[in-house]
Coordinates of C-alpha atoms and ligand atoms in Angstrom, one line a residue:
M19 CA -0.1 0.2 0.2
A20 CA 2.9 2.5 0.1
D21 CA 2.8 3.3 -3.5
A22 CA 1.5 7.1 -3.6
Q23 CA 1.1 6.7 -7.5
W24 CA -1.3 3.9 -7.6
W25 CA -4.0 5.6 -8.8
R26 CA -1.9 5.9 -12.4
T27 CA -2.5 2.1 -13.3
A28 CA -5.3 0.9 -10.9
A29 CA -8.2 -1.1 -11.6
I30 CA -11.1 0.3 -9.9
Y31 CA -14.2 -1.5 -9.0
Q32 CA -17.4 0.1 -8.3
I33 CA -19.6 -0.6 -5.4
Y34 CA -23.3 0.4 -5.5
I35 CA -24.0 -0.2 -2.1
R36 CA -27.9 -0.7 -2.4
S37 CA -27.4 -3.6 -4.6
F38 CA -23.7 -5.2 -3.4
A39 CA -24.7 -7.2 -1.0
D40 CA -26.9 -7.1 2.1
G41 CA -25.7 -7.8 5.8
D42 CA -28.7 -7.3 7.7
G43 CA -31.3 -9.4 5.8
D44 CA -33.5 -6.0 5.0
G45 CA -33.0 -6.6 1.4
I46 CA -30.7 -3.7 0.8
G47 CA -26.9 -3.9 0.1
D48 CA -25.1 -2.0 3.2
I49 CA -21.5 -1.6 4.6
A50 CA -21.5 -5.2 6.3
G51 CA -22.6 -6.7 3.0
I52 CA -19.3 -5.1 2.0
R53 CA -17.0 -6.0 4.7
S54 CA -18.2 -9.6 4.1
R55 CA -17.1 -9.6 0.3
L56 CA -13.8 -7.8 0.5
G57 CA -12.1 -11.3 0.1
Y58 CA -14.0 -11.9 -2.8
L59 CA -12.9 -8.2 -4.3
A60 CA -9.4 -9.2 -3.3
Q61 CA -9.0 -12.3 -5.0
L62 CA -10.8 -10.7 -7.9
G63 CA -7.4 -8.7 -7.9
V64 CA -8.5 -4.9 -8.0
D65 CA -6.7 -2.3 -6.5
A66 CA -9.1 -0.3 -5.1
I67 CA -13.4 -0.2 -4.2
W68 CA -15.4 3.1 -5.4
I69 CA -18.8 3.0 -3.1
T70 CA -21.6 4.9 -4.4
P71 CA -23.0 7.2 -1.8
W72 CA -23.6 6.1 1.7
Y73 CA -24.7 9.1 3.6
A74 CA -27.7 10.0 5.6
S75 CA -30.2 10.5 2.8
P76 CA -34.2 10.3 1.8
N77 CA -32.8 8.3 -1.0
N78 CA -35.1 9.5 -3.9
D79 CA -32.1 9.5 -6.1
G80 CA -30.2 6.5 -4.9
G81 CA -28.2 8.4 -2.2
Y82 CA -27.2 11.1 -4.3
D83 CA -29.3 13.5 -2.3
V84 CA -27.7 14.1 0.7
R85 CA -29.0 15.2 4.1
D86 CA -25.8 14.9 5.7
Y87 CA -22.5 14.3 4.5
R88 CA -20.8 13.1 7.3
A89 CA -23.2 10.4 8.5
I90 CA -23.8 7.2 7.3
D91 CA -27.4 6.2 6.4
P92 CA -29.0 3.9 9.0
T93 CA -30.2 1.1 6.1
Y94 CA -26.3 0.7 5.0
G95 CA -24.7 0.9 8.7
D96 CA -23.0 3.7 10.6
L97 CA -19.8 5.9 11.2
R98 CA -18.0 3.1 13.3
E99 CA -19.0 0.5 10.6
A100 CA -17.5 2.6 7.9
E101 CA -14.2 3.3 9.6
L102 CA -14.0 -0.4 10.2
L103 CA -14.6 -0.9 6.4
I104 CA -12.3 1.5 5.4
G105 CA -9.3 0.0 7.8
E106 CA -10.5 -3.6 7.0
A107 CA -10.0 -2.7 2.8
H108 CA -6.6 -1.4 3.4
Q109 CA -6.0 -4.6 5.3
H110 CA -6.9 -6.6 1.9
G111 CA -4.5 -4.2 0.0
L112 CA -7.7 -2.3 -1.6
R113 CA -7.9 1.4 -1.3
V114 CA -11.3 3.1 -0.8
I115 CA -12.7 6.2 -2.7
L116 CA -15.8 7.5 -2.0
D117 CA -18.6 9.5 -3.8
I118 CA -19.0 13.3 -3.2
V119 CA -22.1 15.2 -4.3
P120 CA -21.1 19.0 -4.6
N121 CA -23.6 20.1 -6.8
H122 CA -26.9 19.7 -4.6
T123 CA -28.0 19.0 -1.5
S124 CA -31.1 16.8 -0.8
T125 CA -34.0 19.3 0.1
D126 CA -34.0 17.7 3.8
H127 CA -30.4 18.9 4.4
P128 CA -30.7 21.3 7.1
W129 CA -29.4 24.5 4.6
F130 CA -32.3 23.8 2.3
Q131 CA -34.7 23.8 5.3
A132 CA -33.1 27.1 6.7
A133 CA -33.3 28.4 3.3
L134 CA -37.1 27.6 2.7
V135 CA -38.4 30.1 6.2
S136 CA -35.9 33.0 5.5
P137 CA -36.4 35.5 3.1
P138 CA -35.5 36.2 -0.1
G139 CA -31.8 37.9 -0.3
S140 CA -31.0 36.2 2.8
P141 CA -27.8 34.3 3.4
E142 CA -29.4 31.0 3.8
R143 CA -30.8 31.3 0.6
A144 CA -27.5 32.4 -1.0
R145 CA -26.2 29.0 -0.4
Y146 CA -28.6 27.7 -3.4
H147 CA -29.9 29.2 -6.5
F148 CA -33.4 31.2 -5.2
V149 CA -34.4 33.3 -7.9
D150 CA -37.3 35.6 -8.8
G151 CA -39.9 34.5 -11.6
R152 CA -40.5 35.6 -14.9
G153 CA -44.3 37.0 -16.1
P154 CA -46.1 39.6 -14.0
G155 CA -46.6 37.7 -10.7
G156 CA -43.4 36.2 -11.2
E157 CA -45.3 33.0 -12.2
L158 CA -43.2 31.7 -14.8
P159 CA -39.9 30.0 -14.2
P160 CA -36.8 32.0 -14.3
N161 CA -35.4 30.3 -17.1
D162 CA -36.0 27.4 -19.7
W163 CA -33.3 25.0 -18.1
R164 CA -34.4 21.6 -18.0
S165 CA -33.6 18.6 -15.3
T166 CA -31.9 16.1 -16.5
F167 CA -34.6 13.9 -15.1
G168 CA -37.2 15.4 -17.0
G169 CA -39.7 18.7 -16.9
S170 CA -38.1 22.1 -15.5
A171 CA -35.2 22.7 -13.3
W172 CA -37.2 25.4 -11.4
Q173 CA -39.8 24.7 -8.5
R174 CA -41.3 27.2 -6.8
V175 CA -41.8 27.8 -3.1
T176 CA -44.0 29.0 -0.7
E177 CA -42.8 31.9 1.2
A178 CA -43.4 32.7 5.1
D179 CA -46.9 34.6 4.3
G180 CA -48.0 31.7 2.6
E181 CA -47.8 33.4 -0.7
P182 CA -45.9 31.6 -3.8
G183 CA -42.8 33.1 -4.1
Q184 CA -39.0 32.3 -5.5
W185 CA -37.9 29.8 -7.8
Y186 CA -35.2 27.0 -7.1
L187 CA -33.0 25.4 -9.0
H188 CA -32.7 21.6 -9.4
L189 CA -30.8 20.1 -12.6
F190 CA -31.6 16.8 -11.1
D191 CA -34.6 15.8 -8.9
P192 CA -36.7 18.7 -6.9
T193 CA -35.6 16.9 -4.0
Q194 CA -31.9 17.4 -5.2
A195 CA -31.5 21.5 -5.0
D196 CA -28.5 22.7 -6.7
L197 CA -25.7 24.7 -4.3
N198 CA -24.6 27.9 -5.2
W199 CA -20.5 27.8 -5.3
S200 CA -20.2 31.5 -5.7
D201 CA -21.0 31.7 -2.1
P202 CA -17.8 31.1 0.1
E203 CA -19.2 29.3 2.7
V204 CA -20.3 26.3 0.3
H205 CA -16.2 26.1 -0.6
R206 CA -15.7 26.0 3.0
E207 CA -17.8 23.6 4.1
F208 CA -17.1 21.2 1.1
L209 CA -13.6 21.4 2.0
D210 CA -14.3 20.3 5.9
I211 CA -16.2 17.3 4.2
L212 CA -13.1 16.5 2.5
R213 CA -11.3 16.4 5.5
F214 CA -13.5 14.7 7.8
W215 CA -13.4 11.6 5.4
F216 CA -9.6 11.9 4.4
D217 CA -9.2 12.0 8.4
R218 CA -10.8 8.8 8.3
G219 CA -8.4 6.7 5.9
V220 CA -10.4 7.7 2.5
D221 CA -7.7 7.5 -0.1
G222 CA -9.9 9.2 -2.7
F223 CA -12.7 10.8 -4.0
R224 CA -15.3 10.3 -7.1
I225 CA -16.6 13.9 -7.7
D226 CA -20.3 13.5 -8.6
V227 CA -21.7 15.9 -11.4
A228 CA -18.3 17.8 -11.6
T229 CA -18.9 19.7 -14.5
G230 CA -21.8 21.4 -13.3
L231 CA -20.9 23.1 -10.1
V232 CA -20.6 27.2 -11.6
K233 CA -23.9 28.5 -13.1
H234 CA -23.9 31.8 -15.3
P235 CA -24.8 34.5 -12.9
G236 CA -27.4 35.8 -15.2
Y237 CA -28.7 32.5 -15.9
P238 CA -29.7 33.0 -19.5
D239 CA -31.7 30.9 -21.5
L240 CA -30.0 28.1 -22.9
G241 CA -32.6 27.1 -26.0
Y242 CA -32.6 23.6 -24.9
R243 CA -34.2 20.9 -27.0
E244 CA -35.5 17.8 -25.1
E245 CA -33.2 15.4 -27.5
D246 CA -30.3 17.0 -25.9
L247 CA -31.0 16.0 -22.6
L248 CA -28.1 13.7 -21.1
V249 CA -25.6 14.1 -24.1
L250 CA -22.1 15.3 -23.6
T251 CA -21.6 19.0 -23.0
N252 CA -20.9 20.7 -26.6
V253 CA -22.7 24.1 -26.3
P254 CA -20.0 27.0 -26.2
D255 CA -20.3 28.9 -23.1
H256 CA -23.1 26.6 -21.9
P257 CA -24.6 28.3 -18.7
H258 CA -24.3 25.2 -16.2
R259 CA -22.5 22.8 -17.6
D260 CA -18.1 23.0 -18.0
R261 CA -18.0 26.5 -17.2
D262 CA -14.2 27.9 -16.5
G263 CA -15.0 28.6 -12.7
V264 CA -15.1 25.1 -11.8
H265 CA -11.1 24.8 -11.9
A266 CA -10.6 27.2 -9.3
I267 CA -12.4 24.8 -6.8
Y268 CA -10.5 21.9 -8.1
R269 CA -7.0 23.4 -7.6
D270 CA -8.1 24.3 -3.7
W271 CA -9.1 20.6 -3.5
R272 CA -5.7 19.2 -5.1
T273 CA -4.0 21.5 -2.5
L274 CA -6.1 19.8 0.5
A275 CA -5.5 15.9 -1.0
G276 CA -1.7 17.1 -1.2
E277 CA -1.6 17.6 2.4
Y278 CA -2.2 14.0 3.3
D279 CA 0.8 11.4 3.1
P280 CA -0.1 9.6 1.3
P281 CA -2.1 12.3 -1.2
R282 CA -5.5 11.7 -1.5
I283 CA -6.8 11.6 -5.2
F284 CA -10.1 12.1 -7.3
V285 CA -11.8 11.6 -10.2
A286 CA -14.2 13.5 -11.9
E287 CA -17.5 12.3 -13.4
A288 CA -17.3 15.1 -16.5
W289 CA -19.4 14.3 -19.2
V290 CA -17.7 16.4 -21.8
A291 CA -17.9 16.5 -25.7
D292 CA -13.9 15.8 -26.7
S293 CA -10.8 14.5 -24.5
E294 CA -9.2 18.4 -25.1
R295 CA -11.9 19.4 -22.6
L296 CA -11.4 16.7 -20.5
A297 CA -8.1 17.2 -19.9
R298 CA -8.6 20.7 -18.4
Y299 CA -9.7 18.7 -15.5
V300 CA -6.5 17.0 -15.1
A301 CA -4.1 19.6 -15.7
P302 CA -1.2 20.4 -13.5
G303 CA -2.6 21.5 -9.9
Q304 CA -6.1 20.1 -10.7
L305 CA -7.7 17.0 -10.4
H306 CA -5.7 13.4 -10.5
T307 CA -8.2 11.6 -13.2
T308 CA -11.3 11.8 -14.5
F309 CA -13.6 9.5 -16.3
N310 CA -13.7 8.9 -20.3
F311 CA -17.1 8.7 -21.2
P312 CA -16.5 9.2 -24.8
F313 CA -15.0 5.5 -24.5
L314 CA -18.1 4.2 -22.7
Q315 CA -20.4 6.1 -25.2
S316 CA -18.9 4.8 -28.2
A317 CA -20.2 2.0 -30.6
W318 CA -18.9 -1.7 -30.8
D319 CA -16.6 -0.3 -33.6
A320 CA -12.6 -0.3 -34.5
G321 CA -12.8 2.9 -35.9
E322 CA -14.8 4.6 -33.6
L323 CA -12.8 3.1 -30.2
S324 CA -9.5 3.4 -31.7
S325 CA -10.0 7.3 -32.6
V326 CA -11.2 7.6 -28.6
I327 CA -8.0 5.8 -27.4
E328 CA -5.7 7.6 -29.7
S329 CA -7.5 11.1 -28.7
T330 CA -7.5 10.0 -25.1
L331 CA -3.9 9.0 -25.0
H332 CA -2.5 12.0 -26.7
A333 CA -5.1 14.6 -24.5
M334 CA -3.9 12.8 -21.2
S335 CA -0.3 12.5 -22.0
R336 CA 0.0 16.5 -22.8
V337 CA -1.2 17.1 -19.3
G338 CA 0.9 14.4 -17.8
A339 CA -2.5 12.7 -16.1
P340 CA -3.2 8.9 -16.8
P341 CA -5.6 8.0 -19.2
T342 CA -8.6 5.9 -17.8
W343 CA -11.2 3.4 -19.1
V344 CA -15.0 3.0 -18.1
L345 CA -17.3 0.8 -20.3
S346 CA -20.4 0.7 -17.3
N347 CA -21.9 2.0 -14.2
H348 CA -24.8 2.7 -12.4
D349 CA -26.1 5.1 -14.9
V350 CA -25.7 3.1 -18.2
E351 CA -27.0 -0.3 -20.0
R352 CA -25.1 -2.8 -19.0
T353 CA -22.0 -3.6 -22.0
V354 CA -23.7 -7.3 -22.2
T355 CA -27.0 -5.7 -23.1
R356 CA -25.7 -2.3 -25.3
Y357 CA -23.1 -4.6 -27.2
G358 CA -26.4 -7.0 -28.2
R359 CA -28.2 -4.3 -30.4
A360 CA -28.2 -3.4 -33.7
D361 CA -26.9 0.2 -32.8
T362 CA -24.2 -0.3 -29.9
R363 CA -23.8 3.4 -29.1
K364 CA -24.7 4.7 -25.9
Q365 CA -28.0 6.3 -26.3
P366 CA -28.5 9.3 -23.6
G367 CA -31.0 8.8 -21.2
R368 CA -32.5 5.6 -23.2
S369 CA -32.8 2.1 -21.9
G370 CA -34.6 -1.4 -22.2
H371 CA -37.2 -2.3 -24.7
E372 CA -37.5 1.0 -26.4
L373 CA -34.1 0.5 -27.8
G374 CA -35.1 -2.7 -29.8
P375 CA -34.6 -6.7 -29.6
V376 CA -31.4 -7.7 -27.9
D377 CA -29.2 -10.6 -29.0
I378 CA -28.0 -11.5 -25.5
E379 CA -25.2 -14.1 -26.8
L380 CA -23.8 -11.6 -28.8
G381 CA -23.7 -8.7 -26.7
R382 CA -21.9 -11.3 -24.1
R383 CA -18.8 -12.1 -26.9
R384 CA -18.3 -8.5 -27.8
A385 CA -18.6 -7.9 -23.6
R386 CA -15.9 -10.1 -22.9
A387 CA -13.5 -9.0 -25.8
A388 CA -14.4 -5.4 -24.5
I389 CA -13.4 -6.0 -21.1
L390 CA -10.0 -7.8 -22.6
L391 CA -9.5 -4.3 -24.8
M392 CA -10.2 -2.0 -21.6
L393 CA -7.6 -3.8 -19.6
A394 CA -4.7 -3.9 -22.0
L395 CA -4.8 -0.4 -22.3
P396 CA -2.5 1.9 -20.1
G397 CA -4.1 3.5 -17.3
V398 CA -6.6 3.4 -15.1
A399 CA -9.8 0.8 -15.7
Y400 CA -13.0 1.4 -14.1
L401 CA -15.0 -2.0 -13.4
Y402 CA -18.9 -1.9 -12.3
Q403 CA -20.5 -4.6 -10.0
G404 CA -21.6 -7.3 -12.0
E405 CA -19.4 -6.4 -14.8
E406 CA -17.2 -9.5 -13.7
L407 CA -20.2 -11.8 -14.1
G408 CA -21.5 -10.4 -17.3
L409 CA -24.8 -9.3 -16.2
P410 CA -27.4 -7.7 -18.4
D411 CA -29.5 -5.4 -17.5
H412 CA -32.9 -6.6 -16.2
M413 CA -35.3 -4.6 -18.9
D414 CA -38.5 -5.9 -17.4
I415 CA -38.6 -4.6 -14.3
P416 CA -42.6 -4.3 -13.3
V417 CA -43.4 -0.7 -13.3
D418 CA -44.9 -0.6 -9.7
R419 CA -41.4 -1.7 -8.6
I420 CA -39.1 0.8 -10.6
Q421 CA -37.3 3.5 -8.3
D422 CA -35.6 5.6 -10.5
P423 CA -36.6 9.5 -10.3
I424 CA -36.4 9.5 -14.2
W425 CA -39.7 7.4 -14.4
T426 CA -41.7 9.5 -12.9
R427 CA -40.1 12.4 -14.3
S428 CA -40.4 11.4 -17.4
G429 CA -44.1 10.8 -16.9
G430 CA -43.7 7.2 -17.7
R431 CA -42.0 7.4 -21.1
R432 CA -38.2 6.7 -20.1
R433 CA -37.6 3.4 -17.6
G434 CA -34.3 5.2 -16.2
R435 CA -31.4 3.1 -15.1
D436 CA -32.9 0.0 -12.6
G437 CA -32.1 -2.4 -15.0
C438 CA -28.3 -1.9 -14.1
R439 CA -28.8 -1.6 -10.7
V440 CA -30.3 -5.2 -9.8
P441 CA -28.7 -6.9 -6.8
L442 CA -25.9 -9.0 -7.5
P443 CA -26.2 -12.8 -7.6
W444 CA -24.0 -14.6 -5.3
T445 CA -25.2 -18.0 -5.2
L446 CA -27.2 -20.6 -6.9
D447 CA -30.3 -20.0 -4.3
P448 CA -33.2 -19.4 -6.6
K449 CA -34.5 -16.9 -3.9
G450 CA -32.8 -13.8 -3.7
A451 CA -29.7 -15.5 -5.3
G452 CA -27.9 -15.3 -2.1
F453 CA -28.0 -11.3 -2.0
G454 CA -29.4 -11.5 1.3
S455 CA -32.2 -13.1 3.3
A456 CA -34.7 -11.0 2.3
D457 CA -36.8 -10.2 -0.9
P458 CA -34.4 -7.6 -2.5
W459 CA -35.3 -3.8 -3.1
L460 CA -35.3 -4.2 -6.6
P461 CA -36.2 -7.5 -8.1
Q462 CA -34.2 -9.8 -9.9
P463 CA -34.9 -11.1 -13.3
H464 CA -35.8 -15.1 -13.1
G465 CA -32.8 -17.4 -13.4
W466 CA -30.4 -14.4 -11.9
E467 CA -28.8 -17.3 -9.8
T468 CA -27.5 -18.5 -12.8
H469 CA -25.2 -16.1 -13.3
S470 CA -23.9 -16.0 -9.8
V471 CA -20.4 -15.7 -8.1
Q472 CA -21.0 -19.5 -7.0
S473 CA -21.9 -21.0 -10.6
Q474 CA -18.9 -18.4 -12.4
L475 CA -16.5 -19.9 -10.2
D476 CA -16.8 -23.2 -11.0
D477 CA -16.9 -22.5 -14.6
P478 CA -13.4 -22.1 -15.9
T479 CA -14.7 -20.2 -19.1
S480 CA -16.7 -18.3 -17.1
M481 CA -16.7 -14.4 -17.2
Y482 CA -15.4 -14.1 -13.7
H483 CA -12.3 -16.5 -14.4
L484 CA -11.3 -14.3 -17.5
V485 CA -11.6 -11.0 -15.9
A486 CA -9.6 -12.4 -12.8
R487 CA -7.1 -13.8 -15.2
A488 CA -7.0 -10.3 -17.0
L489 CA -6.6 -8.6 -13.9
R490 CA -3.2 -10.9 -12.4
I491 CA -1.7 -10.5 -15.8
R492 CA -2.3 -6.5 -16.0
R493 CA -1.4 -6.2 -12.5
N494 CA 2.2 -7.7 -13.2
L495 CA 2.4 -5.2 -16.2
G496 CA 4.0 -2.4 -14.2
A497 CA 5.0 0.1 -15.8
A498 CA 4.9 -1.6 -19.2
P499 CA 5.5 0.9 -21.8
E500 CA 2.6 3.0 -24.0
L501 CA 0.5 1.5 -26.5
E502 CA 1.8 0.9 -29.9
W503 CA -0.7 0.2 -32.8
V504 CA 0.0 -3.2 -34.9
V505 CA -3.2 -2.7 -36.8
R506 CA -5.5 0.0 -36.7
S507 CA -8.2 -0.9 -39.6
D508 CA -11.9 -1.2 -39.8
S509 CA -12.0 -4.9 -38.1
V510 CA -9.0 -5.6 -36.4
L511 CA -7.3 -3.6 -33.6
H512 CA -4.0 -4.8 -32.6
F513 CA -1.8 -3.2 -30.5
R514 CA 1.7 -4.2 -28.3
R515 CA 2.5 -2.8 -24.9
G516 CA 6.5 -3.0 -25.5
P517 CA 7.8 -6.4 -24.9
A518 CA 4.9 -6.8 -22.0
L519 CA 1.9 -7.5 -23.6
E520 CA -0.1 -7.8 -27.1
C521 CA -3.9 -7.5 -27.8
I522 CA -5.8 -8.1 -30.9
V523 CA -9.4 -7.7 -31.4
N524 CA -11.5 -9.0 -33.7
F525 CA -14.5 -6.8 -34.9
G526 CA -15.3 -8.3 -38.1
A527 CA -17.0 -11.0 -40.0
T528 CA -14.4 -13.4 -40.6
E529 CA -11.3 -15.2 -38.8
V530 CA -8.2 -13.4 -37.9
P531 CA -4.7 -15.3 -37.3
V532 CA -3.1 -14.8 -34.1
P533 CA 0.6 -14.1 -34.6
A534 CA 2.7 -16.8 -34.9
G535 CA 5.7 -15.7 -33.1
A536 CA 3.8 -14.8 -30.1
V537 CA 2.9 -16.4 -26.4
P538 CA -0.9 -16.6 -26.1
L539 CA -1.7 -16.0 -22.6
L540 CA -5.7 -15.4 -22.7
R541 CA -8.7 -15.0 -25.0
S542 CA -12.0 -13.7 -24.6
D543 CA -13.8 -17.0 -25.9
T544 CA -12.0 -20.2 -24.8
I545 CA -10.1 -18.1 -21.8
D546 CA -7.5 -21.1 -22.5
A547 CA -4.4 -19.7 -24.6
T548 CA -4.9 -21.1 -27.8
P549 CA -3.0 -20.1 -31.0
D550 CA -6.2 -20.6 -33.2
P551 CA -7.5 -17.7 -35.2
L552 CA -9.8 -15.3 -33.6
G553 CA -13.1 -15.3 -34.5
P554 CA -15.9 -12.4 -34.8
D555 CA -16.1 -10.3 -32.0
T556 CA -13.1 -11.7 -30.0
A557 CA -10.0 -10.9 -28.4
A558 CA -6.6 -12.5 -27.5
W559 CA -3.5 -11.5 -25.0
L560 CA -0.3 -12.5 -26.4
R561 CA 3.1 -11.9 -25.2
P562 CA 5.3 -11.0 -27.8
R563 CA 8.5 -13.2 -28.6
G564 CA 11.9 -12.4 -27.9
Ligands
GLC604 C1 -24.5 11.4 -11.4 C2 -24.9 10.2 -10.6 C3 -26.1 10.0 -10.9 C4 -26.9 10.9 -10.6 C5 -26.9 12.1 -10.6 C6 -27.0 13.5 -10.0 O1 -24.4 11.2 -12.9 O2 -23.9 9.3 -11.3 O3 -26.6 9.1 -10.7 O4 -28.5 10.7 -10.3 O5 -25.1 12.6 -10.6 O6 -26.7 13.4 -8.6

């Protein structure tokens, strides 16, 4: 655990706490569940875990609506257990990354509650975006900004005299009020929250909605079109995304992280349009890393993926930051499902049956090849829980069980993100698949136990074994050289990492021979290292000879 540069090459496993493992039998994942599975994660071979928000929260958006940033939600445990988990993870050789939510608080947060009972213009209201409405009586929202989850981004409040009053901004659910980062108290508070957790041994933070903190002070109209929702930002001078002012905030955060030994680290959730904009978040003095969503968004296509890889490597090396790679998370369809469609690009804000039929076998074959591609690339790789099991999305959650606020905010037009958040299958028990003793908070699809850890441990060709073997080889690569292309065509990506590793991925419809001189290490179809030609949608790892 001594290596202060660990974050430059780490494999990081995302734990969506509600759905990882249920230790206390209430049907909801928790800290006890995570503690009981640390051995599993260490054995899988990841270097760190990122835990999605576990703070006190009314849970209207999976905990991304925080009531108290220094308390654990009682559903998940308490602070003492959180401290135990951090210590135990470290003993297993796993770093711990938490999720900080600085763009908004829950409307149950004491600050927001104080703002509601304070008058317009008060310091309590200044911590949020309380703005007068348009129209003669202020009855229209201040501008045309839309919530990412659907509908207007403004909600009107009732003032102390019982009359309709100002509007507050919520770029997500109405119960998630956007903070006003031009208020110095907001700055101070978040530095203090970071310190609170760093002092408890936390190794770093993922920054939720990292591009969103600074808003245009004049709140100008954006001219939104509905179909722009959730897409990567590419509007110049966007009034609430990727504004220059966010970088000053992160310079202060970086300074704070640097005061610790070893220094703590950050990863930004930054949905921006291109690698150059992304690089601004990780320029010297800024954050350490950022998610690479252009990689996740890309179709299963050799040309598209290789140009994202190239532009990422170029943009990151220019600022001295490691490249990062991610294929799935708790906000997007799982790769097995997405890659099984005719159109394999990530569709902004859409999921499930509305996107057409899925060929699961095709999706699975591609997801297995994709994970070898990702894990062969230099830098940091993120795995989302269940990705190592090749889980598909649950496409048929009964509508009365859907939890994602996107469902109600879109008036039942979009099912949202629950399909990728289904509680994990651990055992062959057909009831609950070993997630916990009670009915899971989100229903699991029929036959979920067949994907379980237990069944995959027994199957030498399973996705679990593929990922575990790849992680072991990857860990031994150490500081392998940067990527050098051998073939970069419409149907084949083939690259070398010096004498350490060669990776070939066949995206085409015909077989591709494996180079004769190299030693086969691992392949996505059979797992066993064979020199046979690669079929369609298949990847192989080899060690160059000599
Ligand atoms: C991020 C989270 C997502 C959440 C949103 C609002 O995009 O990943 O799950 O709904 O922020 O906090």
